[in-house]
Tab-separated table of C-alpha atoms in Angstrom:
chain	number	residue	atom	x	y	z
H	1100	UNK	CA	103.720	48.530	39.742
H	1101	UNK	CA	101.789	47.602	42.890
H	1102	UNK	CA	97.963	47.747	42.690
H	1103	UNK	CA	97.515	50.932	44.743
H	1104	UNK	CA	100.105	52.815	42.677
H	1105	UNK	CA	98.467	51.585	39.486
H	1106	UNK	CA	94.989	52.677	40.576
H	1107	UNK	CA	96.227	56.070	41.758
H	1108	UNK	CA	98.068	56.663	38.468
H	1109	UNK	CA	94.738	57.648	36.900
H	1110	UNK	CA	93.787	60.214	39.532
H	1111	UNK	CA	96.071	63.178	40.163
H	1112	UNK	CA	96.184	66.769	41.345
H	1113	UNK	CA	97.022	69.181	38.525
H	1114	UNK	CA	96.548	72.957	38.368
H	1115	UNK	CA	95.528	73.399	42.002
H	1116	UNK	CA	94.005	76.681	43.150
H	1117	UNK	CA	94.901	78.084	46.563
H	1118	UNK	CA	92.594	80.417	48.474
H	1119	UNK	CA	93.410	82.115	51.757
H	1120	UNK	CA	90.237	82.367	53.800
H	1121	UNK	CA	88.892	81.773	57.298
H	1122	UNK	CA	85.582	80.311	58.451
H	1123	UNK	CA	83.888	81.721	61.544
H	1124	UNK	CA	80.650	80.237	62.842
H	1125	UNK	CA	77.984	79.804	61.664
H	1126	UNK	CA	79.023	78.607	58.188
H	1127	UNK	CA	78.519	75.922	55.535
H	1128	UNK	CA	80.449	74.974	52.403
H	1129	UNK	CA	78.743	73.133	49.560
H	1130	UNK	CA	81.031	71.020	47.369
H	1131	UNK	CA	79.677	70.718	43.829
H	1132	UNK	CA	82.712	69.788	41.724
H	1133	UNK	CA	81.474	66.235	41.070
H	1134	UNK	CA	85.021	64.942	41.543
H	1135	UNK	CA	85.608	61.201	42.117
H	1136	UNK	CA	87.464	61.978	45.364
H	1137	UNK	CA	87.589	65.050	47.571
H	1138	UNK	CA	90.095	65.292	50.411
H	1139	UNK	CA	89.555	67.663	53.347
H	1140	UNK	CA	92.316	68.205	55.923
H	1141	UNK	CA	91.256	70.152	59.023
H	1142	UNK	CA	94.167	72.222	60.313
H	1143	UNK	CA	92.253	74.202	62.956
H	1144	UNK	CA	88.698	74.115	64.260
H	1145	UNK	CA	86.350	71.536	62.801
H	1146	UNK	CA	82.868	70.772	61.513
H	1147	UNK	CA	80.498	68.059	60.320
H	1148	UNK	CA	80.329	66.427	56.900
H	1149	UNK	CA	76.733	66.104	55.637
H	1150	UNK	CA	76.521	63.504	52.866
H	1151	UNK	CA	73.683	62.974	50.350
H	1152	UNK	CA	72.548	59.785	52.111
H	1153	UNK	CA	72.086	61.844	55.326
H	1154	UNK	CA	75.241	60.410	56.893
H	1155	UNK	CA	76.875	62.827	59.339
H	1156	UNK	CA	80.586	62.588	60.177
H	1157	UNK	CA	82.318	64.973	62.583
H	1158	UNK	CA	85.859	66.100	61.701
H	1159	UNK	CA	88.219	68.044	63.944
H	1160	UNK	CA	91.720	69.455	63.995
H	1161	UNK	CA	94.163	66.874	62.676
H	1162	UNK	CA	91.525	64.876	60.772
H	1163	UNK	CA	91.800	64.192	57.059
H	1164	UNK	CA	88.586	63.036	55.387
H	1165	UNK	CA	88.249	61.546	51.904
H	1166	UNK	CA	84.753	61.780	50.429
H	1167	UNK	CA	83.822	59.612	47.456
H	1168	UNK	CA	82.004	61.593	44.744
H	1169	UNK	CA	80.476	62.635	42.524
H	1170	UNK	CA	77.324	63.726	44.412
H	1171	UNK	CA	77.426	67.210	46.037
H	1172	UNK	CA	77.740	67.367	49.820
H	1173	UNK	CA	78.160	69.917	52.635
H	1174	UNK	CA	80.629	70.691	55.371
H	1175	UNK	CA	79.116	72.762	58.194
H	1176	UNK	CA	80.280	74.033	61.570
H	1177	UNK	CA	77.261	72.147	63.058
H	1178	UNK	CA	74.611	69.878	61.504
H	1179	UNK	CA	71.787	72.285	62.428
H	1180	UNK	CA	73.482	75.280	60.807
H	1181	UNK	CA	72.328	74.321	57.334
H	1182	UNK	CA	68.690	74.960	58.371
H	1183	UNK	CA	69.325	78.353	60.003
H	1184	UNK	CA	70.755	81.739	59.087
H	1185	UNK	CA	74.471	81.413	58.322
H	1186	UNK	CA	77.301	82.314	55.941
H	1187	UNK	CA	76.978	79.894	52.993
H	1188	UNK	CA	79.864	79.254	50.591
H	1189	UNK	CA	80.289	77.033	47.573
H	1190	UNK	CA	83.397	75.452	46.058
H	1191	UNK	CA	82.871	74.835	42.353
H	1192	UNK	CA	86.079	76.088	40.798
H	1193	UNK	CA	86.849	72.887	38.933
H	1194	UNK	CA	83.685	72.203	36.972
H	1195	UNK	CA	83.726	72.692	33.198
H	1196	UNK	CA	81.886	76.034	33.392
H	1197	UNK	CA	83.711	77.505	36.396
H	1198	UNK	CA	85.424	80.853	35.840
H	1199	UNK	CA	87.319	81.367	39.113
H	1200	UNK	CA	91.112	81.667	39.031
H	1201	UNK	CA	93.894	81.376	41.558
H	1202	UNK	CA	94.220	85.179	41.721
H	1203	UNK	CA	90.492	85.685	42.392
H	1204	UNK	CA	90.415	83.009	45.059
H	1205	UNK	CA	93.539	84.372	46.675
H	1206	UNK	CA	91.725	87.621	47.468
H	1207	UNK	CA	88.753	86.044	49.248
H	1208	UNK	CA	88.446	86.563	52.996
H	1209	UNK	CA	85.698	84.714	54.819
H	1210	UNK	CA	84.865	85.830	58.365
H	1211	UNK	CA	87.324	87.006	60.998
H	1212	UNK	CA	90.581	85.233	61.748
H	1213	UNK	CA	90.233	84.190	65.393
H	1214	UNK	CA	91.507	81.324	67.502
H	1215	UNK	CA	88.148	79.586	66.960
H	1216	UNK	CA	88.203	79.977	63.163
H	1217	UNK	CA	88.362	76.815	61.079
H	1218	UNK	CA	91.248	76.305	58.637
H	1219	UNK	CA	91.040	73.676	55.888
H	1220	UNK	CA	92.953	72.316	52.925
H	1221	UNK	CA	90.611	70.886	50.296
H	1222	UNK	CA	91.692	68.823	47.283
H	1223	UNK	CA	89.227	67.879	44.524
H	1224	UNK	CA	90.838	65.074	42.525
H	1225	UNK	CA	89.895	64.355	38.939
H	1226	UNK	CA	90.564	61.218	36.892
H	1227	UNK	CA	92.220	60.927	33.498
H	1228	UNK	CA	90.417	57.702	32.615
H	1229	UNK	CA	88.721	54.673	34.152
H	1230	UNK	CA	91.608	53.045	36.028
H	1231	UNK	CA	90.624	54.689	39.327
H	1232	UNK	CA	87.136	53.129	39.390
H	1233	UNK	CA	88.379	49.925	41.026
H	1234	UNK	CA	89.841	52.038	43.833
H	1235	UNK	CA	86.537	53.868	44.341
H	1236	UNK	CA	84.704	50.562	44.665
H	1237	UNK	CA	87.002	49.660	47.577
H	1238	UNK	CA	86.275	52.846	49.541
H	1239	UNK	CA	83.339	53.765	51.812
H	1240	UNK	CA	81.376	56.985	51.090
H	1241	UNK	CA	83.633	58.804	53.591
H	1242	UNK	CA	86.745	57.793	55.532
H	1243	UNK	CA	88.584	59.772	58.211
H	1244	UNK	CA	92.213	59.440	59.317
H	1245	UNK	CA	93.825	61.273	62.233
H	1246	UNK	CA	97.060	63.091	61.349
H	1247	UNK	CA	99.898	64.173	63.639
H	1248	UNK	CA	100.062	67.831	64.684
H	1249	UNK	CA	103.446	68.126	62.928
H	1250	UNK	CA	101.898	67.018	59.628
H	1251	UNK	CA	99.105	69.599	59.948
H	1252	UNK	CA	101.614	72.351	60.629
H	1253	UNK	CA	103.645	71.384	57.596
H	1254	UNK	CA	100.539	71.257	55.394
H	1255	UNK	CA	99.457	74.719	56.514
H	1256	UNK	CA	102.937	76.130	55.901
H	1257	UNK	CA	103.077	74.598	52.402
H	1258	UNK	CA	99.608	75.934	51.546
H	1259	UNK	CA	100.612	79.421	52.704
H	1260	UNK	CA	103.721	79.256	50.512
H	1261	UNK	CA	101.711	78.110	47.493
H	1262	UNK	CA	99.278	80.999	47.982
H	1263	UNK	CA	102.131	83.468	47.392
H	1264	UNK	CA	102.318	82.331	43.726
H	1265	UNK	CA	106.111	82.206	43.881
H	1266	UNK	CA	108.244	80.130	41.512
H	1267	UNK	CA	107.362	76.458	41.808
H	1268	UNK	CA	104.392	77.029	44.121
H	1269	UNK	CA	101.912	75.439	41.694
H	1270	UNK	CA	103.936	72.232	41.415
H	1271	UNK	CA	104.450	72.274	45.191
H	1272	UNK	CA	100.713	72.300	45.935
H	1273	UNK	CA	99.911	69.685	43.285
H	1274	UNK	CA	102.518	67.257	44.585
H	1275	UNK	CA	101.602	68.031	48.199
H	1276	UNK	CA	98.011	66.977	47.566
H	1277	UNK	CA	99.089	63.849	45.666
H	1278	UNK	CA	101.354	62.896	48.576
H	1279	UNK	CA	98.608	63.555	51.122
H	1280	UNK	CA	96.108	61.382	49.223
H	1281	UNK	CA	98.491	58.408	49.051
H	1282	UNK	CA	99.456	58.696	52.727
H	1283	UNK	CA	95.844	59.025	53.879
H	1284	UNK	CA	94.673	56.020	51.867
H	1285	UNK	CA	97.579	53.880	53.077
H	1286	UNK	CA	96.859	54.835	56.689
H	1287	UNK	CA	93.187	53.966	56.301
H	1288	UNK	CA	93.881	50.651	54.548
H	1289	UNK	CA	96.392	49.729	57.279
H	1290	UNK	CA	93.742	50.294	59.951
H	1291	UNK	CA	90.853	48.769	57.972
H	1292	UNK	CA	92.024	45.192	58.534
H	1293	UNK	CA	89.554	42.755	56.995
H	1294	UNK	CA	87.649	45.670	55.410
H	1295	UNK	CA	90.663	46.628	53.288
H	1296	UNK	CA	90.614	45.400	49.669
H	1297	UNK	CA	92.057	41.940	49.166
H	1298	UNK	CA	94.895	43.204	46.956
H	1299	UNK	CA	96.048	45.469	49.785
H	1300	UNK	CA	95.824	42.734	52.420
H	1301	UNK	CA	97.800	40.395	50.194
H	1302	UNK	CA	100.659	42.864	49.791
H	1303	UNK	CA	100.992	42.987	53.588
H	1304	UNK	CA	101.394	39.201	53.819
H	1305	UNK	CA	105.061	38.047	53.763
H	1306	UNK	CA	104.273	34.933	51.718
H	1307	UNK	CA	101.792	36.349	49.202
H	1308	UNK	CA	103.496	39.723	48.702
H	1309	UNK	CA	106.411	38.521	46.475
H	1310	UNK	CA	104.034	36.600	44.213
H	1311	UNK	CA	101.541	39.474	43.950
H	1312	UNK	CA	104.306	41.967	43.256
H	1313	UNK	CA	105.718	39.740	40.509
H	1314	UNK	CA	102.307	39.349	38.882
H	1315	UNK	CA	101.496	43.055	38.976
H	1316	UNK	CA	104.956	43.908	37.646
H	1317	UNK	CA	104.639	41.425	34.758
H	1318	UNK	CA	100.933	40.666	34.121
H	1319	UNK	CA	101.596	39.508	30.549
H	1320	UNK	CA	103.549	36.438	31.704
H	1321	UNK	CA	101.851	33.040	31.607
H	1322	UNK	CA	101.502	32.751	35.369
H	1323	UNK	CA	100.410	29.498	36.995
H	1324	UNK	CA	99.797	28.618	40.633
H	1325	UNK	CA	103.129	26.778	40.610
H	1326	UNK	CA	105.097	29.728	39.218
H	1327	UNK	CA	103.469	32.133	41.698
H	1328	UNK	CA	104.280	29.728	44.545
H	1329	UNK	CA	107.887	29.674	43.347
H	1330	UNK	CA	108.010	33.468	43.649
H	1331	UNK	CA	106.715	33.113	47.212
H	1332	UNK	CA	109.204	30.347	48.013
H	1333	UNK	CA	106.566	27.856	49.231
H	1334	UNK	CA	104.842	24.756	47.908
H	1335	UNK	CA	102.011	25.022	45.392
H	1336	UNK	CA	99.492	23.561	47.865
H	1337	UNK	CA	100.468	25.881	50.713
H	1338	UNK	CA	100.404	28.930	48.445
H	1339	UNK	CA	96.976	28.109	46.984
H	1340	UNK	CA	95.478	27.464	50.426
H	1341	UNK	CA	96.909	30.648	51.968
H	1342	UNK	CA	95.995	32.762	48.934
H	1343	UNK	CA	92.372	31.596	48.934
H	1344	UNK	CA	92.017	32.158	52.679
H	1345	UNK	CA	93.483	35.684	52.719
H	1346	UNK	CA	92.297	36.936	49.336
H	1347	UNK	CA	88.843	35.344	49.312
H	1348	UNK	CA	89.321	33.589	45.943
H	1349	UNK	CA	91.754	31.144	44.271
H	1350	UNK	CA	94.959	32.558	42.730
H	1351	UNK	CA	93.937	32.136	39.099
H	1352	UNK	CA	90.527	33.734	39.726
H	1353	UNK	CA	92.298	36.772	41.174
H	1354	UNK	CA	94.671	36.941	38.202
H	1355	UNK	CA	91.796	36.786	35.737
H	1356	UNK	CA	89.855	39.530	37.540
H	1357	UNK	CA	92.902	41.814	37.565
H	1358	UNK	CA	93.563	41.168	33.878
H	1359	UNK	CA	89.959	41.901	32.962
H	1360	UNK	CA	89.984	45.143	34.977
H	1361	UNK	CA	93.195	46.211	33.235
H	1362	UNK	CA	91.731	45.276	29.842
H	1363	UNK	CA	88.641	47.345	30.626
H	1364	UNK	CA	90.810	50.391	31.347
H	1365	UNK	CA	92.846	49.870	28.161
H	1366	UNK	CA	89.713	49.483	26.042
H	1367	UNK	CA	88.231	52.657	27.516
H	1368	UNK	CA	91.300	54.888	27.633
H	1369	UNK	CA	93.557	53.836	24.738
H	1370	UNK	CA	93.419	53.102	21.003
H	1371	UNK	CA	95.319	49.824	21.297
H	1372	UNK	CA	94.015	47.007	19.131
H	1373	UNK	CA	92.259	44.005	20.673
H	1374	UNK	CA	95.244	41.738	19.917
H	1375	UNK	CA	97.651	44.195	21.563
H	1376	UNK	CA	95.482	44.422	24.659
H	1377	UNK	CA	95.196	40.634	24.766
H	1378	UNK	CA	98.981	40.226	24.812
H	1379	UNK	CA	99.480	42.996	27.397
H	1380	UNK	CA	97.186	41.241	29.893
H	1381	UNK	CA	98.565	37.745	29.397
H	1382	UNK	CA	96.565	36.154	26.556
H	1383	UNK	CA	98.256	34.562	23.576
H	1384	UNK	CA	95.595	35.621	21.050
H	1385	UNK	CA	92.606	37.902	20.645
H	1386	UNK	CA	90.141	35.002	20.443
H	1387	UNK	CA	90.959	33.604	23.897
H	1388	UNK	CA	91.020	37.074	25.389
H	1389	UNK	CA	87.675	38.055	23.839
H	1390	UNK	CA	86.006	34.897	25.160
H	1391	UNK	CA	87.369	35.530	28.679
H	1392	UNK	CA	86.390	39.205	28.605
H	1393	UNK	CA	82.815	38.450	27.536
H	1394	UNK	CA	82.544	35.739	30.191
H	1395	UNK	CA	83.584	38.155	32.957
H	1396	UNK	CA	82.185	41.476	31.735
H	1397	UNK	CA	79.117	40.344	29.802
H	1398	UNK	CA	80.175	42.153	26.602
H	1399	UNK	CA	82.693	41.502	23.863
H	1400	UNK	CA	85.755	43.812	23.942
H	1401	UNK	CA	84.642	45.650	20.788
H	1402	UNK	CA	81.109	46.203	22.104
H	1403	UNK	CA	82.456	47.395	25.453
H	1404	UNK	CA	84.795	49.852	23.703
H	1405	UNK	CA	81.982	51.208	21.511
H	1406	UNK	CA	79.720	51.803	24.509
H	1407	UNK	CA	82.533	53.447	26.485
H	1408	UNK	CA	83.272	55.781	23.578
H	1409	UNK	CA	79.594	56.683	23.213
H	1410	UNK	CA	79.367	57.490	26.919
H	1411	UNK	CA	82.230	59.993	26.589
H	1412	UNK	CA	84.961	60.843	29.080
H	1413	UNK	CA	84.203	59.982	32.696
H	1414	UNK	CA	85.865	63.048	34.182
H	1415	UNK	CA	87.644	66.335	33.652
H	1416	UNK	CA	91.131	67.542	34.485
H	1417	UNK	CA	91.852	67.774	38.211
H	1418	UNK	CA	91.833	70.795	40.493
H	1419	UNK	CA	92.201	71.674	44.152
H	1420	UNK	CA	91.539	74.452	46.597
H	1421	UNK	CA	93.171	75.165	49.902
H	1422	UNK	CA	90.846	77.028	52.247
H	1423	UNK	CA	92.468	78.736	55.204
């Protein structure tokens, strides 16, 4: 499994809620779900994202924004609206104490449906464990990608269908939002260039990609620089030099970091024994793995697992809302 697919496997849309509503100025929406990621696709109209660090980011028709949580933030028709008299709304249908349902949301009508009204699809993604945290570290507080008009039309049509609560509509909206998240992140990474994470840049390189894919498909193998170079079809020296230049670290350093991140997720999210985890990430025995883990993470595997268990789950089940 490639790195992006692996990281996204821990963050999904399940049990989405669809509301049919319109937003006419002046208005604000406060997002308080504390989700790791929130995606906002603007189908019509537009507004300004107001983040906790006072960052302002305008979004218009065709824009899809991904906001990194969990801190609450606002979306307003204009930055000054939040300090004046306006229609204020709050989306908090996916917190542990929320009581709203798809049926209740489906009956909401905000404002008057005019040509100037703003139409949105909002997805609040929740994580099933800790695997997604490496992805979050690679993202800015907010990113915006421009979508084609055809994509926006299709999204709006799918959201309208899901709001009818017909057979399969729930699965349709869940998968729609999963698809939209993957496509938006790929588009942003493609345009980010040097700011994209190293594992994404490497997969775009024709020489490094075969070696990286082989490692991520079979991380338990005893990989060496020579065996990775063989997968790439180049000499060991050329592979090591190119890898270090593009990825910002030597090949074996990258492999160790990936194995330690995977071990961290397994220690936090599974009941596998230390020896089992050691073998699954490429170590012959628990002793060697434990020494490497403590060297890179500052804690022994057993201590890390105990602290993770004491801290409790990092997130809840996922949920989404389409606002139209």
